[in-house]
Amino acid sequence: MTPSPHASAAQDPALIELESGVRSYSRSWPVVFDRAVGSRLYDTAGRGYLDFFAGAGALNYGHNPSELKRALIEYLSDDRVMHSLDMFTAARNDFISEFRTRILEPRGLDHRLLFPGPGGTNAVEAALKIARKATGRTNVLSFTNAFHGMTLGALAVTGNALKRGGAGIPLTGAVPMPYDGYADGGDFALLERLLADPGSGLDAPAAVIVETLQGEGGLNPARVEWLQRLAELCREHGIVLIVDDVQMGCGRTGSFFSFEEAGIVPDIVCLSKSISGYGIPMALTLVRPELDVFAPGEHNGTFRGVSAGFATAAEAIRQYWSDDTLAADVRRKGERTGVRLAAIAEAHPVIAVRAKGRGLARGIEMSGGEIADAVCAEAFEHGMLVETSGPRGEVVKLLPALTISDAELDEGLDILERAVAAVAGRTLARATASTEPEREEQPA
Amino acid sequence: MTPSPHASAAQDPALIELESGVRSYSRSWPVVFDRAVGSRLYDTAGRGYLDFFAGAGALNYGHNPSELKRALIEYLSDDRVMHSLDMFTAARNDFISEFRTRILEPRGLDHRLLFPGPGGTNAVEAALKIARKATGRTNVLSFTNAFHGMTLGALAVTGNALKRGGAGIPLTGAVPMPYDGYADGGDFALLERLLADPGSGLDAPAAVIVETLQGEGGLNPARVEWLQRLAELCREHGIVLIVDDVQMGCGRTGSFFSFEEAGIVPDIVCLSKSISGYGIPMALTLVRPELDVFAPGEHNGTFRGVSAGFATAAEAIRQYWSDDTLAADVRRKGERTGVRLAAIAEAHPVIAVRAKGRGLARGIEMSGGEIADAVCAEAFEHGMLVETSGPRGEVVKLLPALTISDAELDEGLDILERAVAAVAGRTLARATASTEPEREEQPA
Amino acid sequence: MTPSPHASAAQDPALIELESGVRSYSRSWPVVFDRAVGSRLYDTAGRGYLDFFAGAGALNYGHNPSELKRALIEYLSDDRVMHSLDMFTAARNDFISEFRTRILEPRGLDHRLLFPGPGGTNAVEAALKIARKATGRTNVLSFTNAFHGMTLGALAVTGNALKRGGAGIPLTGAVPMPYDGYADGGDFALLERLLADPGSGLDAPAAVIVETLQGEGGLNPARVEWLQRLAELCREHGIVLIVDDVQMGCGRTGSFFSFEEAGIVPDIVCLSKSISGYGIPMALTLVRPELDVFAPGEHNGTFRGVSAGFATAAEAIRQYWSDDTLAADVRRKGERTGVRLAAIAEAHPVIAVRAKGRGLARGIEMSGGEIADAVCAEAFEHGMLVETSGPRGEVVKLLPALTISDAELDEGLDILERAVAAVAGRTLARATASTEPEREEQPA
Amino acid sequence: MTPSPHASAAQDPALIELESGVRSYSRSWPVVFDRAVGSRLYDTAGRGYLDFFAGAGALNYGHNPSELKRALIEYLSDDRVMHSLDMFTAARNDFISEFRTRILEPRGLDHRLLFPGPGGTNAVEAALKIARKATGRTNVLSFTNAFHGMTLGALAVTGNALKRGGAGIPLTGAVPMPYDGYADGGDFALLERLLADPGSGLDAPAAVIVETLQGEGGLNPARVEWLQRLAELCREHGIVLIVDDVQMGCGRTGSFFSFEEAGIVPDIVCLSKSISGYGIPMALTLVRPELDVFAPGEHNGTFRGVSAGFATAAEAIRQYWSDDTLAADVRRKGERTGVRLAAIAEAHPVIAVRAKGRGLARGIEMSGGEIADAVCAEAFEHGMLVETSGPRGEVVKLLPALTISDAELDEGLDILERAVAAVAGRTLARATASTEPEREEQPA
């Protein structure tokens, strides 16, 4: 095998040894990255990579968008306060005002903002605590293949067995229910019966936590009517409806919140990832006023008010959410991507099962995790970052920046198409070889 | 009552209503802050406040230290990558290298770095998961008045009843033990017996999690010999020793790690707060190689590699930890602070119980939470930010920046002295009034 | 209303007050019972009651069967040992020998006998502990409307919400699955998917615990093919299959074990209720040799070896299980009962939904719990004891002694038929009255 | 070695193999017992054994006491009802009346009777459920070396690590506290602080469950003042005080309830073992009226009303608790036993540590579990049954029938004295041998 073209950007083995073996992305992309603009990352050797991963959804506006960069540098240059817990600050006020005016009010939402800690898992933990405290119930319904975080409360509502096993302790207080289309007609027949039946053994739930489109779970979309019925069921049974919009919020599906299409109003919404717009850790839990049950300080944390994040987040809202331009563009590019992916999947039935997803959260389900890995590795060889998801890593998952240009989008889809074709070709060749072993061994 | 001097920096009531009632610091200091440099915060009206709070320990090097600011602006200006999960990046490598060279190696530590998510609670959750997975045990010993975080796993090892109640679900998997000096001679007689006795009912612990000096718990210091014996007990019983250095690490007690004075080597160390040095959310779990049991991706999270944090953290290590200068200065200023606080406490026995703490984590235990609140409110009126801690909020807690100048330190201690005197005076006056009611009511 | 005919056997109110309000059967049948033979109970006034309840299945051979009575009195008269924990005794040996020869060996079973404590819930607790210890897993799958006992482990796998609520603590370690015919096609499509999917969020189960016919749950029978597929699923996934035969074992369904018809071999079987044959508390957990993982004394209890129970149990096995006579008779009487109940249900569609059950565990599902209560009360007025079951108490449940004569069986079914007719008549009358209010109010 | 004298009463190996390996007492006493009267058990070969074990406290009135035997045979002969769940029966009424008149009323107790299931663990589970439901709290304080039962709720408050491990799942909802004299001055200094401190991390307890004298835990007595202070603490903090009198009730310590000496009134009392007086499984939970919070049927079970037990229990109360005769005799014999045990312990300091216990629950703590086993084995060789207890099985535990004659008591103490002497002799011989190895090897 020829030397890797990325050799000059390879990682120092001594540094690898200093780090926990839990690292994962650096195993797929073993180069050292350094600079990044828009949809391109550059390694230390200067080679560019087309980014269809976007920080697992944390970079919806691409790398280092210039207006946000300018705002952040200005903020820093002026010695504005950088760390302030939940004290009032001008930056915080600016963010809250913008969020109210451009996000909440236009959507008729009256949720209160709770800053729960800087990551998505903190937003989820706060949501679960509130739902349990407010209802006096402890059970939470989650869904198959859900992903909500790695801290103990959030992990209990996460589906992945490897990650659950990492807890080292039985995870309690949650029961997984089939997500839309999972092993049934997606009609809630079972859940309705369980909830209505005092002998079902399903303890009355404090909350249901749901992603409208499961990202880590394999880009499984829930239908609008399924979400609507779920919201109704919650209302009927006094269950707090939590939408985890950490990955699918901030425009990813073609609207600011992913649940807008369904016309539902969750009781609690979890946001993080792209909320700061600049890759800065920040999270937000939106809570209906009647559920705002925490006493002062009952939930706290050092990084609840990330001022740098407020600065870029406020600017991001102004830039991208003053009108429907970005959202409409996401829907358009999402459609286009969906069509291309469907065509790729159809063209390679040997390894591809089907295209999946919504908005700019798209993917192709492959016939298995190894095939999906091979496609991603092939794409990486051609300068593109794309990752897998799904319970067996069987879905090639595309999360390009929402601001990606049409040309870049096409470039990425072209690389992906070639990568799928290459893997399909190799797979077919192997299959042929293994069914015709004698010929190969024949003497010349 | 005359109008408050802070009126022009008062918060907009409409914004207050938008926010969850869980907010707390903004209740003590109801002004809108905006700028900050070193040990001074400024409100939107331009008034300066001497900061003896330092972001609850997240700003050990003060607000916006110039070298870090320069490094961060440069990092941003060059479009270096801002968000990269656990991918290799040049900034990450720089941090890991500096941390190895200037922190780990000089102290003879061979721990691996695990980036667990951006907050202290994430560092703790990762530590607990590892300890449980590695030992196959589930029970964890925590200590009275411990504080480790708000997510479900960390909350189970946190002492505060208000915060525990916020979970809305019984917290399991942890048993609180008396901290050094708590209701006993601090000799582990009980714990030793419980651990050695197969009939004690104390399940063999996976881990002990301890702060060497309890910040939120009321600035309770553990003696060196207590920590040493605790470390021995852990070794004897195969228990993973976790030191939560989130608040007391990064130099707060006069050495980079707070456990250095005791000469112990924890199996796992949790860092966050001041590790980035610039108020940027970042956390780190240090793990002995033999405990590095997570499979790739078994613990993950979006904000594990905060590049802006790496940039400032690496610079902070270079600036402050290339030699012992800062640490020695902390010890010197800490001593000086301790002497002053002891004198203040002794001068006002009516309301002050005693000075507490170590390094630049210092405090005065007052006779009750209301007294402590009154002292902090008085200090705020004189332009100083200082907060309470302890189970009943009875400890006035001083966490000045480690880089505070001697003049600022004196200024703060002077304000505090006057505040204590004022509250003591009012308390005495009220006491006198209530014990001599007849005279007041006598007709002229 | 005329005085109750049972007045002379009424309970002393002073004694009622001495007792906890948790009592329940004495609310349905508020007379003081005293003597009992076969299928008849007599109150203190000498009035007889035809017993179609049989101690909730603890009196499969009727009250005080003469051969067992003789054996027990002889045992007592000879001063044979009455209490001996798990020491070897002649009575115990006799029971074990008979159980081996007449129960286990003819059915090709090699399970070991574990005496877990005297009640059914103890048998279940022992089973769950073994399954968890043997597999190293903690999760247990139970079924909707299951009933397994009132102690904390057994309660966690029990469906009834009232009873679960009595725990006062969240019940953990179990997930309810739909029982055969519950809200689906009964084809395990969901469970199979959940078990096979590493992202389902269903932790790998230690055990499945199942009743082949749910007694308390409302006489819901599982089909043979459903039980077979369940057994297969357990084998495929390394799950311990526990059959709780506490109520349905000892011949109730027409074979000694209720699972014989399905041809499955559970890993663990729980027996109690009728195992002693004389109403004496006794329980038994049968465990496959490879699952017999408890160390000596790891599970213990004072009443593991109930000698009086051994004496009557051994005699019961000799009397009733030396050949198929009783079992065949149960099947015959069960069929006959089923036919009668179906006819009754069909004749009164206003209040009856359908006949249910298998063997001599039979019932009629009524249109609601109040209707079923009314039928039972009507039957009691006519000297018959019969109770309700089901999540809403909507099933009139018949558990006559297996030894009931054909004449008594007919007598009971006749009383029931009249009771249903009477309640149906009253219901119709009320319905007519309420839908035709005008006529009543019309002037003559 | 000569053949064992018990050979003709040896167990059939084929039967041993049929049984679970969890069996324990039959390992210490590998003979088959058959008959029993008073303080003597007889094996199938007719050999008599002096019983200082008394069914682990279930046979306080000895084996088959004649008045109870007569009452039971009469009950059976008259075809009185044997099984009746919680229906009213004449036998049940008789028991309740006697218990009220001769037990509760003379002691000024107004507790209600709840029949929880037939074993001690059921009485404990019911108590814990009530305490949790009534207080709305979930945490329960237990004590080091406590024993309360093997079902999941009771096991969580039991100390023994082997037994706890049998659960196969983490035991939650309980925290062990040091029992009187355990590693401290027995002054509750720690517990008081933990309860009063809102930062202690000890969740407000629903209940404290305590044995006044720990039987299985090694015959550890609690002092009167310790119990009184515990009762006060419970009152002060709204904690339900549960006394588990399963082993120490029914006269074992010299009064009907073991807590009478301390003059405390528990909120809940658990009884079982000797309550029936004849080795018949029966249990009772006594509950203060204000804690009688269960709804009808919220806690149920098949063997709540054991009629045979009611018959013998009522008779036992009449026979033994109509006056203070038995109790006074227990105190007298207890004193006498204590004096003898102290003398034995003092005479053999090589292997004996000290005499322990109260009433007729007595023991000698030996230097280790193997020594204690050797003493019991030696006693068994001389025809006496006596067992060990304590966390390491280091306490030789004497629980003779309360009705034991002075001659039998002396006989047993004499055997024990010789057994201790024999083991001490062998131990000394071995010690001498191992320290003087050369002499033995010297040629003659």
CSV table of C-alpha atoms in Angstrom, one decimal, chain C residues 11-12 14-27 29-37 41 44 53-56 58-59 63-64 69 72-73 75-94 96-97 100 104 110-116 118-122 125 128-130 132-133 136-139 147 149-155 162-170 172-173 216 246 272-274 276 278-282 287 292 294-304 306 308 385, chain D residues 11-12 14-27 29-37 41 44 53-56 58-59 63-64 69 72-73 75-94 96-97 100 104 110-116 118-122 125 128-130 132-133 136-139 147 149-155 162-170 172-173 216 246 272-274 276 278-282 287 292 294-304 306 308 385:
chain,number,residue,atom,x,y,z
C,11,GLN,CA,-68.2,-9.5,62.7
C,12,ASP,CA,-67.7,-7.7,66.1
C,14,ALA,CA,-64.5,-3.7,67.9
C,15,LEU,CA,-62.4,-6.3,66.2
C,16,ILE,CA,-62.7,-4.6,62.9
C,17,GLU,CA,-61.3,-1.5,64.4
C,18,LEU,CA,-58.3,-3.5,65.7
C,19,GLU,CA,-57.3,-4.4,62.2
C,20,SER,CA,-55.6,-2.6,59.4
C,21,GLY,CA,-57.8,-1.1,56.8
C,22,VAL,CA,-55.9,-3.1,54.2
C,23,ARG,CA,-58.2,-6.1,54.7
C,24,SER,CA,-60.2,-6.8,51.5
C,25,TYR,CA,-62.0,-10.1,51.2
C,26,SER,CA,-63.9,-9.5,54.5
C,27,ARG,CA,-65.4,-6.5,52.8
C,29,TRP,CA,-68.1,-11.4,52.5
C,30,PRO,CA,-68.8,-9.7,55.8
C,31,VAL,CA,-69.5,-12.8,57.9
C,32,VAL,CA,-67.4,-14.8,60.2
C,33,PHE,CA,-66.5,-18.2,58.8
C,34,ASP,CA,-65.6,-21.1,61.0
C,35,ARG,CA,-65.8,-24.6,59.5
C,36,ALA,CA,-65.1,-26.0,56.1
C,37,VAL,CA,-65.2,-29.2,54.2
C,41,LEU,CA,-67.5,-23.1,54.1
C,44,THR,CA,-70.4,-19.2,62.8
C,53,PHE,CA,-62.8,-19.2,45.3
C,54,ALA,CA,-60.8,-22.0,47.0
C,55,GLY,CA,-58.4,-19.8,48.9
C,56,ALA,CA,-57.5,-17.9,45.7
C,58,ALA,CA,-54.6,-22.4,47.6
C,59,LEU,CA,-57.2,-25.1,48.1
C,63,HIS,CA,-61.2,-27.7,52.3
C,64,ASN,CA,-59.7,-30.2,54.7
C,69,LYS,CA,-56.3,-34.3,57.5
C,72,LEU,CA,-51.6,-34.3,59.4
C,73,ILE,CA,-53.3,-35.3,62.7
C,75,TYR,CA,-48.1,-36.4,62.2
C,76,LEU,CA,-49.0,-34.0,65.0
C,77,SER,CA,-50.1,-36.8,67.3
C,78,ASP,CA,-46.7,-38.6,66.9
C,79,ASP,CA,-44.8,-35.5,67.9
C,80,ARG,CA,-43.1,-35.4,64.6
C,81,VAL,CA,-40.9,-32.3,64.2
C,82,MET,CA,-42.9,-29.2,63.2
C,83,HIS,CA,-40.2,-26.7,62.5
C,84,SER,CA,-36.8,-27.4,61.2
C,85,LEU,CA,-35.6,-24.7,58.8
C,86,ASP,CA,-33.6,-26.5,56.1
C,87,MET,CA,-32.5,-29.4,58.3
C,88,PHE,CA,-33.0,-32.9,56.9
C,89,THR,CA,-36.2,-34.4,58.3
C,90,ALA,CA,-38.1,-37.6,57.6
C,91,ALA,CA,-41.1,-35.6,56.5
C,92,ARG,CA,-39.1,-33.5,54.2
C,93,ASN,CA,-37.4,-36.5,52.7
C,94,ASP,CA,-40.8,-38.1,52.1
C,96,ILE,CA,-38.9,-34.7,48.2
C,97,SER,CA,-39.0,-38.4,47.2
C,100,ARG,CA,-39.3,-36.6,42.4
C,104,LEU,CA,-40.5,-34.5,38.2
C,110,ASP,CA,-34.3,-32.5,36.5
C,111,HIS,CA,-34.9,-29.3,38.4
C,112,ARG,CA,-33.5,-28.9,41.9
C,113,LEU,CA,-35.8,-28.0,44.8
C,114,LEU,CA,-35.2,-24.8,46.7
C,115,PHE,CA,-37.4,-24.0,49.6
C,116,PRO,CA,-37.5,-20.2,49.6
C,118,PRO,CA,-43.4,-20.0,52.9
C,119,GLY,CA,-45.3,-17.8,50.4
C,120,GLY,CA,-45.5,-17.4,46.6
C,121,THR,CA,-43.8,-14.1,46.7
C,122,ASN,CA,-40.8,-15.7,48.4
C,125,GLU,CA,-38.0,-13.4,44.9
C,128,LEU,CA,-35.4,-13.4,40.4
C,129,LYS,CA,-32.3,-13.4,42.6
C,130,ILE,CA,-31.0,-16.6,41.0
C,132,ARG,CA,-29.9,-12.1,38.1
C,133,LYS,CA,-27.0,-13.7,39.9
C,136,GLY,CA,-25.0,-11.0,35.7
C,137,ARG,CA,-27.8,-9.0,34.2
C,138,THR,CA,-30.4,-7.0,36.2
C,139,ASN,CA,-33.3,-6.3,33.9
C,147,PHE,CA,-49.3,-10.7,39.4
C,149,GLY,CA,-46.4,-10.8,44.8
C,150,MET,CA,-46.1,-8.0,47.3
C,151,THR,CA,-42.5,-7.9,48.4
C,152,LEU,CA,-40.3,-5.4,46.6
C,153,GLY,CA,-38.7,-7.7,44.0
C,154,ALA,CA,-41.9,-9.4,43.1
C,155,LEU,CA,-43.9,-6.2,43.2
C,162,LEU,CA,-52.7,0.2,43.2
C,163,LYS,CA,-50.4,-2.5,44.5
C,164,ARG,CA,-47.3,-0.9,42.9
C,165,GLY,CA,-48.1,2.4,44.5
C,166,GLY,CA,-48.1,0.7,47.9
C,167,ALA,CA,-44.3,0.4,47.6
C,168,GLY,CA,-43.8,4.0,48.3
C,169,ILE,CA,-40.6,3.9,46.2
C,170,PRO,CA,-40.0,3.6,42.5
C,172,THR,CA,-36.9,-0.8,39.3
C,173,GLY,CA,-35.3,-3.6,37.4
C,216,GLU,CA,-55.3,-12.0,39.1
C,246,VAL,CA,-48.1,-20.3,42.1
C,272,SER,CA,-46.9,-22.2,46.4
C,273,LYS,CA,-50.6,-22.0,47.3
C,274,SER,CA,-51.9,-25.5,46.7
C,276,SER,CA,-49.2,-28.3,50.7
C,278,TYR,CA,-54.1,-28.2,53.0
C,279,GLY,CA,-53.9,-24.4,53.2
C,280,ILE,CA,-50.6,-24.5,55.0
C,281,PRO,CA,-48.0,-21.9,53.9
C,282,MET,CA,-45.4,-23.5,51.8
C,287,VAL,CA,-34.3,-24.5,39.5
C,292,ASP,CA,-28.4,-23.5,41.1
C,294,PHE,CA,-26.6,-19.8,45.4
C,295,ALA,CA,-23.8,-20.4,47.9
C,296,PRO,CA,-24.9,-22.2,51.1
C,297,GLY,CA,-27.1,-19.8,53.1
C,298,GLU,CA,-27.0,-17.1,50.5
C,299,HIS,CA,-30.8,-17.2,50.5
C,300,ASN,CA,-32.3,-18.3,53.8
C,301,GLY,CA,-35.5,-17.8,55.9
C,302,THR,CA,-37.1,-19.3,59.0
C,303,PHE,CA,-40.0,-21.1,57.3
C,304,ARG,CA,-38.2,-22.8,54.5
C,306,VAL,CA,-42.6,-26.4,56.9
C,308,ALA,CA,-46.8,-29.9,58.5
C,385,LEU,CA,-68.3,-17.3,47.2
D,11,GLN,CA,-29.2,-38.6,54.6
D,12,ASP,CA,-29.7,-40.4,51.3
D,14,ALA,CA,-29.7,-39.1,46.1
D,15,LEU,CA,-32.0,-36.8,48.0
D,16,ILE,CA,-29.2,-34.3,48.6
D,17,GLU,CA,-28.6,-34.1,44.9
D,18,LEU,CA,-32.2,-33.2,44.3
D,19,GLU,CA,-31.9,-30.2,46.5
D,20,SER,CA,-30.5,-26.7,45.9
D,21,GLY,CA,-27.0,-26.1,47.2
D,22,VAL,CA,-28.3,-23.2,49.1
D,23,ARG,CA,-29.2,-25.5,52.1
D,24,SER,CA,-27.1,-24.7,55.1
D,25,TYR,CA,-28.2,-26.1,58.5
D,26,SER,CA,-28.1,-29.6,57.1
D,27,ARG,CA,-24.4,-29.1,56.5
D,29,TRP,CA,-26.0,-31.3,61.4
D,30,PRO,CA,-26.0,-34.0,58.7
D,31,VAL,CA,-28.6,-36.3,60.2
D,32,VAL,CA,-32.2,-36.8,59.4
D,33,PHE,CA,-34.5,-35.6,62.2
D,34,ASP,CA,-37.9,-36.9,62.8
D,35,ARG,CA,-39.5,-36.3,66.2
D,36,ALA,CA,-39.3,-33.5,68.7
D,37,VAL,CA,-40.7,-32.7,72.2
D,41,LEU,CA,-35.1,-33.4,68.8
D,44,THR,CA,-34.5,-41.3,62.6
D,53,PHE,CA,-31.3,-23.4,68.6
D,54,ALA,CA,-35.1,-23.6,68.8
D,55,GLY,CA,-35.8,-23.0,65.1
D,56,ALA,CA,-33.7,-19.9,65.1
D,58,ALA,CA,-39.3,-19.9,66.0
D,59,LEU,CA,-39.8,-22.4,68.9
D,63,HIS,CA,-41.1,-28.3,70.2
D,64,ASN,CA,-44.8,-29.3,70.1
D,69,LYS,CA,-50.7,-29.5,70.2
D,72,LEU,CA,-54.3,-27.7,67.0
D,73,ILE,CA,-55.5,-31.3,66.8
D,75,TYR,CA,-59.0,-27.5,65.5
D,76,LEU,CA,-58.2,-29.9,62.7
D,77,SER,CA,-60.5,-32.6,63.9
D,78,ASP,CA,-63.4,-30.3,64.0
D,79,ASP,CA,-62.8,-29.3,60.3
D,80,ARG,CA,-62.4,-25.7,61.3
D,81,VAL,CA,-61.3,-23.6,58.3
D,82,MET,CA,-57.6,-23.9,57.5
D,83,HIS,CA,-57.1,-21.3,54.8
D,84,SER,CA,-59.1,-18.1,54.5
D,85,LEU,CA,-56.9,-15.2,53.4
D,86,ASP,CA,-58.1,-12.1,55.2
D,87,MET,CA,-61.7,-13.3,55.6
D,88,PHE,CA,-63.2,-13.1,59.1
D,89,THR,CA,-63.0,-16.4,60.9
D,90,ALA,CA,-63.7,-17.5,64.4
D,91,ALA,CA,-60.1,-18.6,64.9
D,92,ARG,CA,-58.8,-15.3,63.6
D,93,ASN,CA,-61.2,-13.4,65.9
D,94,ASP,CA,-60.0,-15.5,68.9
D,96,ILE,CA,-57.1,-10.9,67.7
D,97,SER,CA,-59.1,-10.8,70.9
D,100,ARG,CA,-55.6,-7.3,72.3
D,104,LEU,CA,-51.6,-4.9,73.5
D,110,ASP,CA,-53.2,0.8,70.3
D,111,HIS,CA,-51.5,-0.6,67.2
D,112,ARG,CA,-53.6,-2.1,64.5
D,113,LEU,CA,-52.9,-5.7,63.3
D,114,LEU,CA,-51.9,-6.2,59.7
D,115,PHE,CA,-51.3,-9.7,58.5
D,116,PRO,CA,-48.7,-9.3,55.8
D,118,PRO,CA,-46.5,-15.7,56.6
D,119,GLY,CA,-42.8,-14.9,57.1
D,120,GLY,CA,-40.8,-12.3,58.9
D,121,THR,CA,-39.6,-10.9,55.7
D,122,ASN,CA,-43.2,-10.2,54.7
D,125,GLU,CA,-41.7,-5.5,53.7
D,128,LEU,CA,-41.2,-0.5,54.9
D,129,LYS,CA,-43.9,0.1,52.4
D,130,ILE,CA,-46.2,1.7,54.9
D,132,ARG,CA,-42.5,5.1,52.8
D,133,LYS,CA,-46.1,5.6,51.7
D,136,GLY,CA,-43.6,10.3,51.1
D,137,ARG,CA,-39.9,9.7,51.7
D,138,THR,CA,-38.0,6.7,50.4
D,139,ASN,CA,-34.7,6.5,52.4
D,147,PHE,CA,-30.9,-8.9,59.6
D,149,GLY,CA,-35.0,-10.8,55.5
D,150,MET,CA,-34.3,-12.1,52.1
D,151,THR,CA,-36.9,-10.4,49.8
D,152,LEU,CA,-35.6,-7.4,48.0
D,153,GLY,CA,-37.0,-4.7,50.3
D,154,ALA,CA,-35.9,-6.5,53.5
D,155,LEU,CA,-32.6,-7.5,52.0
D,162,LEU,CA,-23.1,-12.7,51.2
D,163,LYS,CA,-26.8,-12.4,51.5
D,164,ARG,CA,-26.9,-8.9,49.9
D,165,GLY,CA,-24.8,-10.2,47.0
D,166,GLY,CA,-27.5,-12.9,46.4
D,167,ALA,CA,-29.8,-10.1,45.1
D,168,GLY,CA,-27.9,-9.9,41.9
D,169,ILE,CA,-28.9,-6.2,41.7
D,170,PRO,CA,-27.8,-3.1,43.6
D,172,THR,CA,-31.3,0.8,47.1
D,173,GLY,CA,-33.3,2.9,49.4
D,216,GLU,CA,-28.1,-12.9,63.4
D,246,VAL,CA,-39.2,-11.2,64.5
D,272,SER,CA,-43.2,-13.7,63.1
D,273,LYS,CA,-41.2,-16.8,64.1
D,274,SER,CA,-42.7,-17.7,67.5
D,276,SER,CA,-47.8,-19.1,66.2
D,278,TYR,CA,-45.9,-24.1,67.1
D,279,GLY,CA,-43.5,-23.5,64.2
D,280,ILE,CA,-46.3,-22.7,61.8
D,281,PRO,CA,-45.5,-19.8,59.4
D,282,MET,CA,-47.3,-16.7,60.5
D,287,VAL,CA,-49.1,-0.4,63.0
D,292,ASP,CA,-52.5,2.7,58.7
D,294,PHE,CA,-52.9,1.2,53.0
D,295,ALA,CA,-56.1,1.2,50.9
D,296,PRO,CA,-58.1,-2.1,50.9
D,297,GLY,CA,-56.1,-4.7,49.1
D,298,GLU,CA,-53.1,-2.4,48.5
D,299,HIS,CA,-50.9,-5.1,50.2
D,300,ASN,CA,-52.2,-8.6,49.9
D,301,GLY,CA,-51.1,-12.2,49.8
D,302,THR,CA,-52.4,-15.8,50.0
D,303,PHE,CA,-51.2,-16.7,53.4
D,304,ARG,CA,-52.1,-13.6,55.4
D,306,VAL,CA,-53.1,-18.8,58.7
D,308,ALA,CA,-53.8,-23.2,62.1
D,385,LEU,CA,-27.7,-28.3,68.6
